[in-house]
Amino acid sequence: MRIPAHSVCTAIRDDIVAGVHGRGSRLTEELLARRYGVSRVPVREALRTLEAEGFVVTRRHAGACVAEPTEQEAADLLETRTLLEPLGASRAARRRTEAHLRVLRGLVRLGQERARQGRGEDLRALGGWFHETLAQAAGSPSLAAMLTQLRRKIDWMYRVETPPGAAEHWAEHGAVVDAVARGDGDRARALMALHVERSASAHRLRFTSGDRPGGVRNAQRPVNMPVLRN
């Protein structure tokens, strides 16, 4: 059975974000095909997609390599998030469904519970699901896709420390959901803008401009194995 290129793309992207393929390391079709248990055709297609997304670059005499974003490019991502996340919240206030609200409220309840328990790993995953659901509630596939790609790249470039005021962090999520539920787009936008600005202080770069390229750091993994993500 032929493995879809998008499955290979997801596997390679997840490994890049996780640091399995180090910044600047070569991505040869033959080795990737062997690693993920597929032919070279879906690998080639996946690398094209990842290059368009900015995770991969093609270099003369070296071929496909993991991109090496600069500190300025990383900072630009956080700035872009401050523009797009509030826009998504504002649109969600006008376009959300009851199903979206149920999921968002459920995530806020879980987040507040985990915050009281001090379970930082759970909070990171729940935060990702919250923002993804809010983006979907905006009713714009193109905006949701941009926000998804933006979060992936931020996850790749930054580690996020659990804020000392995790309960307040999730109270902010709850306030955004309340505004979305009331259909108050202006308040949802303003609250999300403040939330994103405060959250930025918890982001720490995973690299500096002087870091040297790395290589593949773990063993072979087929693409059809489940991948845990935050």
Short mmCIF file of C-alpha atoms in Angstrom, two decimals:
data_model
loop_
_atom_site.label_atom_id
_atom_site.label_comp_id
_atom_site.label_asym_id
_atom_site.label_seq_id
_atom_site.Cartn_x
_atom_site.Cartn_y
_atom_site.Cartn_z
CA MET A 1 0.00 0.00 0.00
CA ARG A 2 1.36 3.41 -0.96
CA ILE A 3 1.87 5.73 2.02
CA PRO A 4 0.35 9.19 1.31
CA ALA A 5 2.84 12.01 0.97
CA HIS A 6 0.99 14.05 3.60
CA SER A 7 1.61 11.29 6.18
CA VAL A 8 5.32 11.34 5.38
CA CYS A 9 5.28 15.13 5.52
CA THR A 10 3.67 15.07 8.96
CA ALA A 11 6.23 12.56 10.26
CA ILE A 12 9.22 14.55 8.99
CA ARG A 13 7.77 17.86 10.22
CA ASP A 14 7.07 16.42 13.67
CA ASP A 15 10.65 15.16 13.88
CA ILE A 16 12.02 18.54 12.80
CA VAL A 17 9.92 20.32 15.43
CA ALA A 18 11.05 17.78 18.06
CA GLY A 19 14.70 18.35 17.12
CA VAL A 20 15.27 14.84 15.79
CA HIS A 21 16.54 16.37 12.55
CA GLY A 22 18.85 19.15 13.73
CA ARG A 23 18.92 22.64 12.25
CA GLY A 24 21.04 22.65 9.12
CA SER A 25 21.25 18.85 8.85
CA ARG A 26 20.90 17.18 5.45
CA LEU A 27 17.69 15.39 4.55
CA THR A 28 18.55 12.80 1.92
CA GLU A 29 15.67 11.03 0.22
CA GLU A 30 17.26 7.61 0.57
CA LEU A 31 17.86 7.88 4.32
CA LEU A 32 14.46 9.40 4.98
CA ALA A 33 12.72 6.68 2.95
CA ARG A 34 14.52 4.05 4.99
CA ARG A 35 13.81 5.80 8.28
CA TYR A 36 10.07 6.15 7.70
CA GLY A 37 9.59 2.88 5.84
CA VAL A 38 8.40 4.35 2.54
CA SER A 39 9.61 4.83 -1.02
CA ARG A 40 11.49 7.93 -2.14
CA VAL A 41 8.49 9.34 -4.07
CA PRO A 42 6.40 10.46 -1.05
CA VAL A 43 9.58 11.68 0.65
CA ARG A 44 10.35 13.89 -2.35
CA GLU A 45 6.82 15.31 -2.31
CA ALA A 46 6.97 15.87 1.45
CA LEU A 47 10.24 17.78 1.18
CA ARG A 48 8.70 20.11 -1.40
CA THR A 49 5.82 20.85 0.98
CA LEU A 50 8.14 21.40 3.93
CA GLU A 51 10.27 23.75 1.86
CA ALA A 52 7.17 25.81 1.03
CA GLU A 53 6.36 25.91 4.77
CA GLY A 54 9.84 27.10 5.67
CA PHE A 55 11.06 24.02 7.55
CA VAL A 56 13.39 22.89 4.74
CA VAL A 57 15.73 24.67 2.34
CA THR A 58 17.48 23.36 -0.78
CA ARG A 59 21.17 24.20 -0.93
CA ARG A 60 23.54 23.94 -3.84
CA HIS A 61 25.78 20.86 -3.58
CA ALA A 62 23.95 19.74 -0.42
CA GLY A 63 20.33 19.24 -1.45
CA ALA A 64 17.51 19.42 1.07
CA CYS A 65 18.49 20.55 4.57
CA VAL A 66 16.61 21.56 7.70
CA ALA A 67 16.24 25.33 7.69
CA GLU A 68 18.25 27.48 10.12
CA PRO A 69 16.01 30.38 11.08
CA THR A 70 17.63 33.44 12.58
CA GLU A 71 16.70 34.96 15.92
CA GLN A 72 15.01 37.81 14.05
CA GLU A 73 12.90 35.37 12.04
CA ALA A 74 11.88 33.68 15.27
CA ALA A 75 10.93 37.02 16.82
CA ASP A 76 8.89 37.85 13.73
CA LEU A 77 6.79 34.72 14.32
CA LEU A 78 5.78 35.89 17.79
CA GLU A 79 4.93 39.31 16.37
CA THR A 80 2.83 37.72 13.63
CA ARG A 81 1.00 35.71 16.27
CA THR A 82 0.04 38.93 18.07
CA LEU A 83 -1.76 39.97 14.88
CA LEU A 84 -3.41 36.72 13.79
CA GLU A 85 -4.59 35.23 17.10
CA PRO A 86 -6.73 38.29 18.02
CA LEU A 87 -8.16 38.32 14.50
CA GLY A 88 -9.13 34.67 14.88
CA ALA A 89 -10.80 35.35 18.24
CA SER A 90 -12.77 38.24 16.78
CA ARG A 91 -14.03 36.13 13.89
CA ALA A 92 -14.83 33.25 16.21
CA ALA A 93 -17.20 35.55 18.10
CA ARG A 94 -19.21 35.96 14.90
CA ARG A 95 -18.92 32.47 13.41
CA ARG A 96 -18.54 29.94 16.25
CA THR A 97 -20.99 27.08 16.65
CA GLU A 98 -22.40 25.63 19.84
CA ALA A 99 -20.14 22.62 19.30
CA HIS A 100 -17.10 24.91 19.28
CA LEU A 101 -18.24 26.55 22.52
CA ARG A 102 -18.74 23.20 24.25
CA VAL A 103 -15.20 22.12 23.35
CA LEU A 104 -13.67 25.46 24.33
CA ARG A 105 -15.45 25.52 27.69
CA GLY A 106 -14.44 21.93 28.35
CA LEU A 107 -10.80 22.76 27.62
CA VAL A 108 -10.93 25.78 29.93
CA ARG A 109 -12.33 23.63 32.75
CA LEU A 110 -9.60 21.03 32.24
CA GLY A 111 -6.93 23.71 32.00
CA GLN A 112 -8.02 25.33 35.24
CA GLU A 113 -8.07 21.94 36.96
CA ARG A 114 -4.59 21.00 35.70
CA ALA A 115 -3.29 24.45 36.66
CA ARG A 116 -4.40 23.88 40.26
CA GLN A 117 -2.65 20.51 40.18
CA GLY A 118 0.55 21.99 38.73
CA ARG A 119 0.59 19.62 35.74
CA GLY A 120 2.64 21.67 33.29
CA GLU A 121 2.92 19.07 30.51
CA ASP A 122 -0.87 18.70 30.38
CA LEU A 123 -1.26 22.47 30.27
CA ARG A 124 0.93 22.80 27.18
CA ALA A 125 -1.09 20.20 25.31
CA LEU A 126 -4.42 21.67 26.43
CA GLY A 127 -3.26 25.15 25.44
CA GLY A 128 -2.46 23.92 21.94
CA TRP A 129 -5.87 22.29 21.60
CA PHE A 130 -7.57 25.44 22.90
CA HIS A 131 -5.94 27.72 20.35
CA GLU A 132 -6.50 25.21 17.54
CA THR A 133 -10.21 24.93 18.39
CA LEU A 134 -10.55 28.71 18.59
CA ALA A 135 -8.93 29.02 15.16
CA GLN A 136 -11.38 26.49 13.73
CA ALA A 137 -14.27 28.42 15.31
CA ALA A 138 -13.24 31.46 13.24
CA GLY A 139 -14.80 29.75 10.23
CA SER A 140 -11.89 30.54 7.92
CA PRO A 141 -9.88 27.52 6.68
CA SER A 142 -7.13 29.77 5.36
CA LEU A 143 -6.73 31.61 8.67
CA ALA A 144 -6.85 28.32 10.61
CA ALA A 145 -4.14 26.87 8.34
CA MET A 146 -1.91 29.94 8.84
CA LEU A 147 -2.34 29.76 12.61
CA THR A 148 -1.59 26.04 12.64
CA GLN A 149 1.61 26.51 10.65
CA LEU A 150 2.56 29.47 12.84
CA ARG A 151 2.17 27.41 16.03
CA ARG A 152 4.23 24.57 14.56
CA LYS A 153 7.10 26.91 13.75
CA ILE A 154 6.92 28.60 17.14
CA ASP A 155 7.03 25.15 18.80
CA TRP A 156 10.11 24.39 16.70
CA MET A 157 11.97 27.57 17.57
CA TYR A 158 10.88 28.10 21.15
CA ARG A 159 10.38 26.19 24.35
CA VAL A 160 7.58 27.55 26.50
CA GLU A 161 7.98 27.73 30.25
CA THR A 162 4.94 27.04 32.37
CA PRO A 163 3.96 30.47 33.68
CA PRO A 164 3.97 30.84 37.48
CA GLY A 165 0.43 32.21 37.24
CA ALA A 166 -0.99 29.26 35.29
CA ALA A 167 -4.42 29.72 36.89
CA GLU A 168 -4.54 33.33 35.70
CA HIS A 169 -3.37 32.19 32.28
CA TRP A 170 -6.38 29.88 32.00
CA ALA A 171 -8.68 32.52 33.47
CA GLU A 172 -7.69 34.63 30.45
CA HIS A 173 -8.67 31.74 28.18
CA GLY A 174 -12.02 31.59 29.95
CA ALA A 175 -12.59 35.33 29.48
CA VAL A 176 -11.93 35.00 25.76
CA VAL A 177 -14.46 32.16 25.51
CA ASP A 178 -17.05 34.23 27.39
CA ALA A 179 -16.61 37.08 24.90
CA VAL A 180 -16.83 34.65 21.97
CA ALA A 181 -20.01 33.12 23.43
CA ARG A 182 -21.60 36.60 23.69
CA GLY A 183 -20.65 37.40 20.11
CA ASP A 184 -18.54 40.35 21.28
CA GLY A 185 -15.81 40.39 18.63
CA ASP A 186 -14.14 43.58 19.84
CA ARG A 187 -13.73 42.28 23.39
CA ALA A 188 -12.59 38.86 22.19
CA ARG A 189 -9.94 40.54 20.04
CA ALA A 190 -8.74 42.80 22.86
CA LEU A 191 -8.58 39.99 25.42
CA MET A 192 -6.70 37.70 23.05
CA ALA A 193 -4.23 40.45 22.14
CA LEU A 194 -3.46 40.96 25.84
CA HIS A 195 -3.22 37.21 26.42
CA VAL A 196 -0.78 36.66 23.55
CA GLU A 197 1.35 39.61 24.64
CA ARG A 198 1.61 38.23 28.17
CA SER A 199 2.30 34.69 26.91
CA ALA A 200 5.23 35.86 24.80
CA SER A 201 7.33 36.40 27.92
CA ALA A 202 7.28 32.63 28.62
CA HIS A 203 8.91 31.80 25.27
CA ARG A 204 12.63 30.96 25.25
CA LEU A 205 14.61 30.40 22.06
CA ARG A 206 15.87 26.86 21.60
CA PHE A 207 18.94 28.12 19.71
CA THR A 208 21.25 31.06 19.22
CA SER A 209 22.60 32.33 15.93
CA GLY A 210 25.95 30.64 16.64
CA ASP A 211 24.54 27.14 17.09
CA ARG A 212 26.12 24.52 14.86
CA PRO A 213 23.94 22.23 12.73
CA GLY A 214 22.96 18.91 14.22
CA GLY A 215 21.97 15.53 12.81
CA VAL A 216 19.41 12.81 13.26
CA ARG A 217 19.30 11.92 16.94
CA ASN A 218 17.20 8.77 17.31
CA ALA A 219 16.29 5.48 15.69
CA GLN A 220 14.15 4.64 12.69
CA ARG A 221 10.39 5.18 13.04
CA PRO A 222 7.79 4.12 10.45
CA VAL A 223 5.32 6.83 9.43
CA ASN A 224 2.30 4.75 10.35
CA MET A 225 3.20 4.69 14.04
CA PRO A 226 1.26 7.10 16.26
CA VAL A 227 2.98 10.36 17.10
CA LEU A 228 2.29 12.22 20.34
CA ARG A 229 2.20 15.96 19.96
CA ASN A 230 1.52 18.93 22.20
#
